[in-house]
mmCIF file of C-alpha atoms and ligand atoms in Angstrom:
data_model
loop_
_atom_site.group_PDB
_atom_site.id
_atom_site.type_symbol
_atom_site.label_atom_id
_atom_site.label_comp_id
_atom_site.label_asym_id
_atom_site.label_seq_id
_atom_site.Cartn_x
_atom_site.Cartn_y
_atom_site.Cartn_z
ATOM 1 C CA MET A 1 -116.439 -56.197 -82.323
ATOM 2 C CA ALA A 2 -116.463 -58.981 -85.788
ATOM 3 C CA GLU A 3 -113.136 -60.819 -85.315
ATOM 4 C CA GLU A 4 -112.548 -61.114 -82.227
ATOM 5 C CA PRO A 5 -112.421 -65.296 -81.346
ATOM 6 C CA GLY A 6 -113.781 -67.323 -78.816
ATOM 7 C CA ARG A 7 -117.775 -65.167 -78.456
ATOM 8 C CA VAL A 8 -119.716 -65.915 -81.108
ATOM 9 C CA LEU A 9 -117.908 -69.595 -82.430
ATOM 10 C CA LYS A 10 -117.452 -71.651 -79.837
ATOM 11 C CA PRO A 11 -115.531 -74.775 -80.425
ATOM 12 C CA GLY A 12 -117.740 -78.353 -78.820
ATOM 13 C CA ARG A 13 -115.898 -79.588 -76.224
ATOM 14 C CA VAL A 14 -116.075 -83.005 -77.394
ATOM 15 C CA LEU A 15 -114.830 -83.464 -80.947
ATOM 16 C CA LYS A 16 -116.125 -87.355 -82.320
ATOM 17 C CA PRO A 17 -112.999 -88.615 -84.289
ATOM 18 C CA ILE A 18 -113.605 -88.620 -88.188
ATOM 19 C CA ASN A 19 -115.204 -91.467 -89.000
ATOM 20 C CA SER A 20 -117.445 -92.549 -86.435
ATOM 21 C CA SER A 21 -120.644 -92.068 -87.413
ATOM 22 C CA SER A 22 -121.753 -89.359 -86.358
ATOM 23 C CA ASP A 23 -124.619 -88.352 -84.450
ATOM 24 C CA THR A 24 -123.188 -87.173 -81.354
ATOM 25 C CA ASP A 25 -121.345 -85.112 -82.089
ATOM 26 C CA VAL A 26 -121.470 -82.129 -79.825
ATOM 27 C CA LEU A 27 -122.007 -78.823 -81.784
ATOM 28 C CA GLN A 28 -122.278 -75.386 -79.796
ATOM 29 C CA SER A 29 -124.846 -73.844 -81.213
ATOM 30 C CA VAL A 30 -124.163 -70.566 -82.382
ATOM 31 C CA LYS A 31 -127.227 -68.520 -81.131
ATOM 32 C CA PRO A 32 -129.200 -70.856 -78.567
ATOM 33 C CA GLY A 33 -132.126 -71.857 -79.363
ATOM 34 C CA VAL A 34 -131.991 -71.874 -82.915
ATOM 35 C CA VAL A 35 -130.354 -75.170 -83.165
ATOM 36 C CA LEU A 36 -131.439 -77.653 -80.889
ATOM 37 C CA THR A 37 -133.602 -79.968 -83.386
ATOM 38 C CA GLN A 38 -134.936 -83.249 -81.579
ATOM 39 C CA ALA A 39 -133.380 -85.395 -79.005
ATOM 40 C CA LYS A 40 -132.139 -88.623 -80.175
ATOM 41 C CA GLU A 41 -134.610 -91.815 -80.444
ATOM 42 C CA ASN A 42 -133.198 -93.711 -77.519
ATOM 43 C CA THR A 43 -133.479 -91.200 -75.089
ATOM 44 C CA SER A 44 -133.955 -93.516 -72.115
ATOM 45 C CA ASP A 45 -130.224 -92.591 -70.663
ATOM 46 C CA ALA A 46 -129.489 -88.863 -70.303
ATOM 47 C CA SER A 47 -128.600 -88.442 -74.038
ATOM 48 C CA PRO A 48 -128.010 -84.807 -75.161
ATOM 49 C CA PRO A 49 -129.373 -83.641 -77.156
ATOM 50 C CA VAL A 50 -128.514 -83.220 -80.929
ATOM 51 C CA ARG A 51 -127.407 -80.361 -81.978
ATOM 52 C CA LYS A 52 -127.205 -77.839 -85.727
ATOM 53 C CA GLU A 53 -124.555 -79.959 -87.598
ATOM 54 C CA TRP A 54 -122.873 -77.375 -89.518
ATOM 55 C CA SER A 55 -122.098 -77.557 -93.103
ATOM 56 C CA LEU A 56 -120.584 -75.633 -95.859
ATOM 57 C CA ARG A 57 -123.576 -74.078 -96.231
ATOM 58 C CA ASP A 58 -123.105 -71.861 -93.348
ATOM 59 C CA PHE A 59 -120.119 -70.160 -94.862
ATOM 60 C CA ASP A 60 -119.722 -67.623 -97.652
ATOM 61 C CA ILE A 61 -116.483 -68.224 -99.206
ATOM 62 C CA GLY A 62 -114.059 -65.953 -99.458
ATOM 63 C CA ARG A 63 -110.354 -65.459 -101.064
ATOM 64 C CA PRO A 64 -107.591 -68.126 -100.592
ATOM 65 C CA LEU A 65 -105.283 -67.748 -97.497
ATOM 66 C CA GLY A 66 -102.899 -70.382 -98.440
ATOM 67 C CA LYS A 67 -102.542 -73.122 -99.788
ATOM 68 C CA GLY A 68 -100.834 -76.948 -98.117
ATOM 69 C CA LYS A 69 -100.024 -80.043 -99.013
ATOM 70 C CA PHE A 70 -103.820 -81.519 -98.428
ATOM 71 C CA GLY A 71 -105.805 -78.746 -99.172
ATOM 72 C CA ASN A 72 -106.486 -74.904 -99.137
ATOM 73 C CA VAL A 73 -107.505 -72.680 -96.472
ATOM 74 C CA TYR A 74 -110.419 -69.552 -97.836
ATOM 75 C CA LEU A 75 -111.122 -66.412 -95.669
ATOM 76 C CA ALA A 76 -114.702 -67.006 -94.594
ATOM 77 C CA ARG A 77 -118.086 -65.872 -92.894
ATOM 78 C CA GLU A 78 -120.877 -67.400 -91.111
ATOM 79 C CA LYS A 79 -123.741 -66.471 -92.723
ATOM 80 C CA THR A 80 -126.086 -66.094 -89.712
ATOM 81 C CA THR A 81 -123.248 -64.150 -87.365
ATOM 82 C CA LYS A 82 -120.462 -62.406 -89.887
ATOM 83 C CA TYR A 83 -118.723 -64.152 -87.557
ATOM 84 C CA VAL A 84 -114.850 -64.027 -89.696
ATOM 85 C CA VAL A 85 -113.437 -67.154 -89.866
ATOM 86 C CA ALA A 86 -110.682 -69.520 -91.777
ATOM 87 C CA ILE A 87 -111.945 -72.661 -93.571
ATOM 88 C CA LYS A 88 -108.984 -75.278 -94.312
ATOM 89 C CA VAL A 89 -109.678 -77.778 -96.521
ATOM 90 C CA LEU A 90 -108.555 -80.742 -96.146
ATOM 91 C CA PHE A 91 -109.162 -83.853 -99.482
ATOM 92 C CA LYS A 92 -109.771 -87.041 -97.994
ATOM 93 C CA SER A 93 -108.350 -89.146 -100.722
ATOM 94 C CA GLN A 94 -105.117 -87.063 -99.836
ATOM 95 C CA LEU A 95 -105.514 -88.063 -96.300
ATOM 96 C CA GLN A 96 -105.764 -91.722 -96.896
ATOM 97 C CA LYS A 97 -103.184 -91.725 -100.062
ATOM 98 C CA ALA A 98 -100.693 -89.676 -97.250
ATOM 99 C CA GLY A 99 -102.151 -92.424 -94.245
ATOM 100 C CA VAL A 100 -102.345 -89.454 -91.902
ATOM 101 C CA GLU A 101 -105.907 -89.446 -91.168
ATOM 102 C CA HIS A 102 -105.170 -90.897 -87.839
ATOM 103 C CA GLN A 103 -102.649 -87.791 -86.973
ATOM 104 C CA LEU A 104 -105.533 -85.308 -87.795
ATOM 105 C CA ARG A 105 -107.950 -87.009 -85.416
ATOM 106 C CA ARG A 106 -105.371 -86.844 -82.962
ATOM 107 C CA GLU A 107 -103.951 -83.412 -83.387
ATOM 108 C CA ILE A 108 -107.796 -82.265 -83.746
ATOM 109 C CA GLU A 109 -108.346 -83.697 -80.489
ATOM 110 C CA ILE A 110 -105.588 -81.364 -79.334
ATOM 111 C CA GLN A 111 -105.906 -78.501 -80.574
ATOM 112 C CA SER A 112 -109.734 -78.716 -79.743
ATOM 113 C CA HIS A 113 -108.764 -78.842 -75.891
ATOM 114 C CA LEU A 114 -106.969 -75.469 -76.528
ATOM 115 C CA SER A 115 -107.623 -72.207 -76.099
ATOM 116 C CA HIS A 116 -105.347 -69.745 -75.416
ATOM 117 C CA PRO A 117 -104.580 -66.095 -77.068
ATOM 118 C CA HIS A 118 -101.531 -66.686 -78.385
ATOM 119 C CA ILE A 119 -102.452 -70.570 -80.120
ATOM 120 C CA LEU A 120 -104.606 -70.336 -83.291
ATOM 121 C CA ARG A 121 -107.918 -71.402 -82.209
ATOM 122 C CA LEU A 122 -109.547 -74.652 -83.511
ATOM 123 C CA PHE A 123 -113.545 -73.931 -83.259
ATOM 124 C CA GLN A 124 -115.005 -76.889 -85.387
ATOM 125 C CA TYR A 125 -115.006 -79.057 -88.457
ATOM 126 C CA PHE A 126 -117.338 -81.024 -90.719
ATOM 127 C CA GLN A 127 -117.307 -83.037 -93.931
ATOM 128 C CA ASP A 128 -118.656 -84.362 -96.473
ATOM 129 C CA LYS A 129 -117.950 -87.224 -98.795
ATOM 130 C CA THR A 130 -114.687 -87.132 -99.802
ATOM 131 C CA ARG A 131 -112.701 -82.992 -97.708
ATOM 132 C CA VAL A 132 -112.573 -82.162 -94.200
ATOM 133 C CA TYR A 133 -113.066 -78.918 -93.258
ATOM 134 C CA LEU A 134 -111.824 -77.179 -90.037
ATOM 135 C CA VAL A 135 -112.922 -73.893 -88.877
ATOM 136 C CA LEU A 136 -110.435 -72.343 -87.802
ATOM 137 C CA GLU A 137 -110.013 -68.454 -85.895
ATOM 138 C CA TYR A 138 -108.962 -66.321 -88.849
ATOM 139 C CA ALA A 139 -105.573 -64.049 -88.018
ATOM 140 C CA PRO A 140 -105.775 -60.682 -90.305
ATOM 141 C CA LYS A 141 -102.638 -59.637 -89.631
ATOM 142 C CA GLY A 142 -101.457 -62.805 -92.081
ATOM 143 C CA GLU A 143 -98.078 -64.574 -92.128
ATOM 144 C CA LEU A 144 -95.306 -63.430 -89.152
ATOM 145 C CA TYR A 145 -92.159 -64.723 -92.031
ATOM 146 C CA LYS A 146 -93.774 -62.676 -94.344
ATOM 147 C CA GLU A 147 -93.425 -60.178 -91.459
ATOM 148 C CA LEU A 148 -89.547 -60.882 -90.894
ATOM 149 C CA MET A 149 -88.731 -61.182 -94.617
ATOM 150 C CA LYS A 150 -90.041 -57.440 -95.031
ATOM 151 C CA ASN A 151 -88.327 -56.408 -92.146
ATOM 152 C CA THR A 152 -85.236 -58.489 -92.391
ATOM 153 C CA ARG A 153 -85.134 -58.669 -88.770
ATOM 154 C CA PHE A 154 -87.549 -57.608 -85.754
ATOM 155 C CA ASP A 155 -86.072 -54.376 -83.171
ATOM 156 C CA GLU A 156 -85.640 -56.123 -79.049
ATOM 157 C CA ARG A 157 -88.708 -54.224 -78.996
ATOM 158 C CA ARG A 158 -90.515 -56.425 -81.407
ATOM 159 C CA THR A 159 -88.742 -59.289 -80.655
ATOM 160 C CA ALA A 160 -89.086 -59.576 -76.651
ATOM 161 C CA THR A 161 -92.644 -59.196 -76.817
ATOM 162 C CA TYR A 162 -93.276 -61.865 -79.480
ATOM 163 C CA MET A 163 -91.234 -63.804 -77.314
ATOM 164 C CA TYR A 164 -93.049 -63.682 -73.838
ATOM 165 C CA GLN A 165 -96.204 -64.727 -75.840
ATOM 166 C CA MET A 166 -94.652 -67.157 -77.227
ATOM 167 C CA THR A 167 -93.427 -68.298 -73.873
ATOM 168 C CA SER A 168 -96.826 -67.685 -72.104
ATOM 169 C CA ALA A 169 -98.392 -70.025 -75.146
ATOM 170 C CA LEU A 170 -95.888 -72.936 -74.758
ATOM 171 C CA LYS A 171 -96.225 -72.330 -70.930
ATOM 172 C CA TYR A 172 -100.164 -73.629 -71.036
ATOM 173 C CA CYS A 173 -99.662 -76.122 -74.177
ATOM 174 C CA HIS A 174 -96.776 -77.614 -70.987
ATOM 175 C CA SER A 175 -99.116 -77.577 -68.261
ATOM 176 C CA LYS A 176 -101.551 -79.919 -70.632
ATOM 177 C CA LYS A 177 -98.670 -81.833 -71.687
ATOM 178 C CA VAL A 178 -98.217 -80.659 -75.178
ATOM 179 C CA ILE A 179 -95.176 -80.193 -76.579
ATOM 180 C CA HIS A 180 -95.458 -78.968 -79.567
ATOM 181 C CA ARG A 181 -92.582 -79.782 -81.333
ATOM 182 C CA ASP A 182 -92.374 -77.716 -84.753
ATOM 183 C CA ILE A 183 -92.040 -73.707 -83.465
ATOM 184 C CA LYS A 184 -90.705 -71.628 -86.563
ATOM 185 C CA PRO A 185 -91.549 -68.348 -88.356
ATOM 186 C CA GLU A 186 -93.604 -70.352 -90.888
ATOM 187 C CA ASN A 187 -96.012 -71.865 -88.080
ATOM 188 C CA LEU A 188 -96.961 -68.241 -86.671
ATOM 189 C CA LEU A 189 -99.862 -65.613 -87.752
ATOM 190 C CA LEU A 190 -100.546 -62.508 -86.354
ATOM 191 C CA GLY A 191 -104.130 -61.451 -84.986
ATOM 192 C CA LEU A 192 -105.492 -57.962 -85.427
ATOM 193 C CA THR A 193 -103.907 -56.236 -82.889
ATOM 194 C CA GLY A 194 -100.426 -58.138 -83.796
ATOM 195 C CA ASP A 195 -100.448 -60.219 -81.075
ATOM 196 C CA LEU A 196 -98.987 -63.242 -81.925
ATOM 197 C CA LYS A 197 -100.606 -66.713 -82.650
ATOM 198 C CA ILE A 198 -99.195 -70.264 -83.203
ATOM 199 C CA ALA A 199 -100.532 -72.424 -85.780
ATOM 200 C CA ASP A 200 -99.547 -75.776 -86.739
ATOM 201 C CA PHE A 201 -99.245 -76.350 -89.858
ATOM 202 C CA GLY A 202 -97.947 -79.378 -90.550
ATOM 203 C CA TRP A 203 -98.975 -81.444 -87.761
ATOM 204 C CA SER A 204 -97.362 -81.413 -84.262
ATOM 205 C CA VAL A 205 -98.764 -84.248 -82.624
ATOM 206 C CA HIS A 206 -96.961 -84.748 -79.438
ATOM 207 C CA ALA A 207 -96.535 -89.262 -79.667
ATOM 208 C CA PRO A 208 -92.691 -89.447 -79.375
ATOM 209 C CA SER A 209 -90.209 -89.716 -82.049
ATOM 210 C CA SER A 210 -91.309 -90.508 -85.624
ATOM 211 C CA ARG A 211 -92.172 -87.146 -86.888
ATOM 212 C CA ARG A 212 -89.542 -84.857 -88.945
ATOM 213 C CA THR A 213 -88.661 -88.222 -90.384
ATOM 214 C CA THR A 214 -88.301 -86.475 -93.834
ATOM 215 C CA LEU A 215 -85.263 -84.527 -94.304
ATOM 216 C CA CYS A 216 -87.837 -81.642 -96.188
ATOM 217 C CA GLY A 217 -88.329 -78.895 -93.846
ATOM 218 C CA THR A 218 -85.878 -77.349 -92.705
ATOM 219 C CA LEU A 219 -83.600 -78.436 -89.430
ATOM 220 C CA ASP A 220 -82.765 -75.506 -88.451
ATOM 221 C CA TYR A 221 -84.660 -75.682 -85.133
ATOM 222 C CA LEU A 222 -84.068 -79.131 -84.346
ATOM 223 C CA PRO A 223 -82.407 -79.802 -80.761
ATOM 224 C CA PRO A 224 -79.217 -81.572 -80.566
ATOM 225 C CA GLU A 225 -81.447 -84.467 -78.924
ATOM 226 C CA MET A 226 -83.837 -84.954 -81.371
ATOM 227 C CA ILE A 227 -80.727 -85.073 -84.413
ATOM 228 C CA GLU A 228 -78.727 -87.267 -82.076
ATOM 229 C CA GLY A 229 -81.874 -89.204 -82.000
ATOM 230 C CA LYS A 230 -82.345 -89.349 -77.549
ATOM 231 C CA LEU A 231 -85.524 -89.642 -76.305
ATOM 232 C CA HIS A 232 -86.909 -85.658 -75.840
ATOM 233 C CA ASP A 233 -89.610 -83.189 -73.900
ATOM 234 C CA GLU A 234 -91.282 -80.231 -73.784
ATOM 235 C CA LYS A 235 -87.702 -78.868 -73.428
ATOM 236 C CA VAL A 236 -87.349 -79.222 -77.271
ATOM 237 C CA ASP A 237 -89.832 -76.520 -77.696
ATOM 238 C CA ILE A 238 -87.086 -74.025 -75.269
ATOM 239 C CA TRP A 239 -84.500 -74.661 -77.641
ATOM 240 C CA SER A 240 -86.853 -73.818 -80.495
ATOM 241 C CA LEU A 241 -87.567 -70.562 -78.149
ATOM 242 C CA GLY A 242 -83.654 -70.366 -78.462
ATOM 243 C CA VAL A 243 -83.676 -70.652 -82.087
ATOM 244 C CA LEU A 244 -86.718 -67.884 -82.867
ATOM 245 C CA CYS A 245 -85.737 -65.727 -80.407
ATOM 246 C CA TYR A 246 -82.268 -65.803 -82.888
ATOM 247 C CA GLU A 247 -83.842 -65.556 -85.791
ATOM 248 C CA PHE A 248 -86.132 -62.956 -84.899
ATOM 249 C CA LEU A 249 -83.335 -60.429 -83.814
ATOM 250 C CA VAL A 250 -81.092 -61.518 -86.687
ATOM 251 C CA GLY A 251 -83.135 -62.572 -88.983
ATOM 252 C CA LYS A 252 -81.585 -65.729 -90.447
ATOM 253 C CA PRO A 253 -81.660 -68.851 -87.858
ATOM 254 C CA PRO A 254 -78.501 -69.174 -85.700
ATOM 255 C CA PHE A 255 -77.117 -73.094 -87.377
ATOM 256 C CA GLU A 256 -77.752 -71.456 -90.662
ATOM 257 C CA ALA A 257 -74.995 -74.130 -93.070
ATOM 258 C CA GLU A 258 -74.907 -75.055 -96.488
ATOM 259 C CA SER A 259 -75.911 -78.333 -96.332
ATOM 260 C CA ASN A 260 -78.159 -80.455 -93.800
ATOM 261 C CA ALA A 261 -75.002 -81.746 -92.978
ATOM 262 C CA ASP A 262 -73.354 -78.840 -91.656
ATOM 263 C CA THR A 263 -75.731 -77.693 -90.108
ATOM 264 C CA TYR A 264 -76.129 -80.847 -87.852
ATOM 265 C CA ARG A 265 -72.735 -80.670 -87.037
ATOM 266 C CA ARG A 266 -73.358 -76.671 -85.854
ATOM 267 C CA ILE A 267 -76.117 -77.686 -83.372
ATOM 268 C CA THR A 268 -74.937 -80.450 -82.115
ATOM 269 C CA LYS A 269 -70.877 -78.220 -80.868
ATOM 270 C CA VAL A 270 -74.082 -75.062 -80.010
ATOM 271 C CA ASP A 271 -71.832 -73.592 -82.696
ATOM 272 C CA LEU A 272 -73.770 -69.895 -81.836
ATOM 273 C CA GLN A 273 -72.423 -66.543 -82.793
ATOM 274 C CA PHE A 274 -74.050 -63.583 -82.578
ATOM 275 C CA PRO A 275 -73.777 -60.188 -84.816
ATOM 276 C CA ARG A 276 -72.710 -57.168 -83.179
ATOM 277 C CA HIS A 277 -75.898 -55.229 -83.280
ATOM 278 C CA VAL A 278 -77.607 -57.959 -80.481
ATOM 279 C CA SER A 279 -77.610 -56.306 -77.129
ATOM 280 C CA GLU A 280 -75.776 -58.475 -74.157
ATOM 281 C CA PRO A 281 -79.138 -59.019 -72.529
ATOM 282 C CA ALA A 282 -80.685 -60.147 -75.722
ATOM 283 C CA LYS A 283 -77.410 -62.903 -75.923
ATOM 284 C CA ASN A 284 -77.467 -63.924 -72.363
ATOM 285 C CA LEU A 285 -81.376 -65.261 -72.859
ATOM 286 C CA VAL A 286 -80.985 -67.144 -75.940
ATOM 287 C CA SER A 287 -77.591 -68.393 -75.248
ATOM 288 C CA GLN A 288 -79.556 -69.279 -71.463
ATOM 289 C CA LEU A 289 -81.975 -71.364 -74.345
ATOM 290 C CA LEU A 290 -79.560 -72.688 -76.178
ATOM 291 C CA LYS A 291 -78.293 -75.415 -74.110
ATOM 292 C CA HIS A 292 -77.536 -78.625 -75.489
ATOM 293 C CA ASP A 293 -78.406 -80.844 -71.952
ATOM 294 C CA PRO A 294 -82.460 -80.231 -71.615
ATOM 295 C CA ASN A 295 -82.095 -80.012 -68.110
ATOM 296 C CA GLN A 296 -79.419 -76.585 -68.452
ATOM 297 C CA ARG A 297 -82.138 -74.487 -70.335
ATOM 298 C CA LEU A 298 -83.892 -71.875 -68.474
ATOM 299 C CA SER A 299 -87.388 -72.858 -67.174
ATOM 300 C CA LEU A 300 -90.129 -71.069 -69.301
ATOM 301 C CA ASP A 301 -91.109 -69.192 -65.702
ATOM 302 C CA LYS A 302 -88.052 -67.683 -65.864
ATOM 303 C CA VAL A 303 -88.416 -66.574 -69.121
ATOM 304 C CA LEU A 304 -91.474 -64.538 -68.999
ATOM 305 C CA GLU A 305 -89.394 -62.711 -65.654
ATOM 306 C CA HIS A 306 -86.154 -62.091 -67.824
ATOM 307 C CA PRO A 307 -84.693 -59.041 -67.610
ATOM 308 C CA TRP A 308 -84.147 -58.434 -70.845
ATOM 309 C CA ILE A 309 -88.036 -59.290 -71.569
ATOM 310 C CA LYS A 310 -89.120 -58.010 -69.035
ATOM 311 C CA GLU A 311 -88.014 -54.587 -70.067
ATOM 312 C CA ASN A 312 -88.515 -54.234 -73.605
ATOM 313 C CA ARG A 313 -91.760 -55.734 -74.039
ATOM 314 C CA LEU A 314 -95.011 -54.099 -75.176
ATOM 315 C CA PRO A 315 -97.750 -54.583 -72.498
ATOM 316 C CA SER A 316 -100.445 -57.155 -74.076
ATOM 317 C CA THR A 317 -102.994 -56.304 -76.071
ATOM 318 C CA SER A 318 -104.825 -59.659 -76.306
HETATM 319 C C1 N15 B 401 -105.152 -80.838 -87.739
HETATM 320 C C2 N15 B 401 -105.659 -79.724 -86.693
HETATM 321 C C3 N15 B 401 -106.561 -79.036 -85.668
HETATM 322 C C4 N15 B 401 -104.483 -77.969 -86.748
HETATM 323 C C5 N15 B 401 -105.234 -76.938 -87.106
HETATM 324 N N1 N15 B 401 -104.212 -76.129 -87.842
HETATM 325 C C6 N15 B 401 -104.466 -76.470 -88.576
HETATM 326 O O1 N15 B 401 -104.696 -76.870 -89.665
HETATM 327 C C7 N15 B 401 -103.437 -74.959 -89.533
HETATM 328 N N2 N15 B 401 -103.252 -74.196 -90.299
HETATM 329 C C8 N15 B 401 -103.657 -72.846 -89.683
HETATM 330 N N3 N15 B 401 -103.829 -74.813 -91.457
HETATM 331 C C9 N15 B 401 -103.869 -72.925 -91.565
HETATM 332 C C10 N15 B 401 -103.878 -72.622 -90.786
HETATM 333 C C11 N15 B 401 -103.717 -71.138 -91.463
HETATM 334 C C12 N15 B 401 -105.018 -70.042 -90.859
HETATM 335 C C13 N15 B 401 -103.987 -70.236 -91.944
HETATM 336 C C14 N15 B 401 -104.025 -68.640 -92.029
HETATM 337 C C15 N15 B 401 -104.530 -68.143 -92.014
HETATM 338 C C16 N15 B 401 -105.077 -68.917 -90.885
HETATM 339 N N4 N15 B 401 -106.018 -67.800 -89.739
HETATM 340 N N5 N15 B 401 -105.454 -66.575 -90.710
HETATM 341 C C17 N15 B 401 -105.192 -66.669 -91.594
HETATM 342 C C18 N15 B 401 -104.919 -65.616 -92.790
HETATM 343 N N6 N15 B 401 -104.937 -64.818 -92.721
HETATM 344 C C19 N15 B 401 -104.440 -63.951 -93.351
HETATM 345 C C20 N15 B 401 -104.191 -62.494 -93.624
HETATM 346 C C21 N15 B 401 -103.422 -62.048 -94.748
HETATM 347 C C22 N15 B 401 -102.673 -62.859 -95.447
HETATM 348 C C23 N15 B 401 -102.785 -64.141 -95.197
HETATM 349 C C24 N15 B 401 -103.715 -64.625 -94.465
HETATM 350 N N7 N15 B 401 -103.843 -66.222 -93.384
#
């Protein structure tokens, strides 16, 4: 199957920092055999052989899939295998200007060690003089927030299915000590079978705090402890999961308000109200996720076991 991720292009387990001298990037070959070139000059130690270096020449580039602050994303196909991917092109000059090279490197490092059916895969990266290229999994059904806009809201089966997939992905991240911190519909894509894929469009780096200081983004998904400037841990993701579940069911986030100040106020008070169409069991789950005290929030294991999730979710397709 041409578009099943992970079968042809395998990400290298070891990714070197972007600006390091680049002779030993461990790049996995597309076809074993084609790519092993020669061993390095200093072979007295057991250094690995030099593998194929990826470049833009290995891909046919197709239509743009999206625009971002630092560059655009294009549909692309690896020439030898015809494997379809999304390539994100980042301009080094813009990365430098914004001072985010370090963050990018960190994010690549984190992302390259994640492999889960509901986390968008980073297969590889390469660079030329002016640009950095990220070879990402292609999500054929596109952006989830567009689906949400088209449908206004999702029914309980669809919401429970997405919630189960999100929760299993977050459980995987947390087991690797990665906190996502930027869960929202805009960061989610849909796979071939309509299954959810978490994709980071911002920089969801997991160093504590400092991030998200710019107030340009939405505040709707911020947990009280981040608003109140307290220390936070992986339980911020559980709060955001509650906000996401509400937005799927209702069509807008729970603490939406005219001004940022009002949103802040509603979040810190946990001013939570449901429209009448939301079922009791669904309300029960959301209410248990949106607890002011992080330690009172339902654990991810208990989300997976929640009766409303169990009774409503559709069987896994991935
Ligand atoms: C720093 C780095 C390691 C993080 C890597 N992650 C990102 O850069 C996050 N990112 C993913 N940024 C852009 C994308 C992205 C990947 C955007 C769009 C797509 C994508 N894969 N597939 C798509 C996609 N498929 C579509 C189908 C129909 C319409 C639009 C589509 N976009």
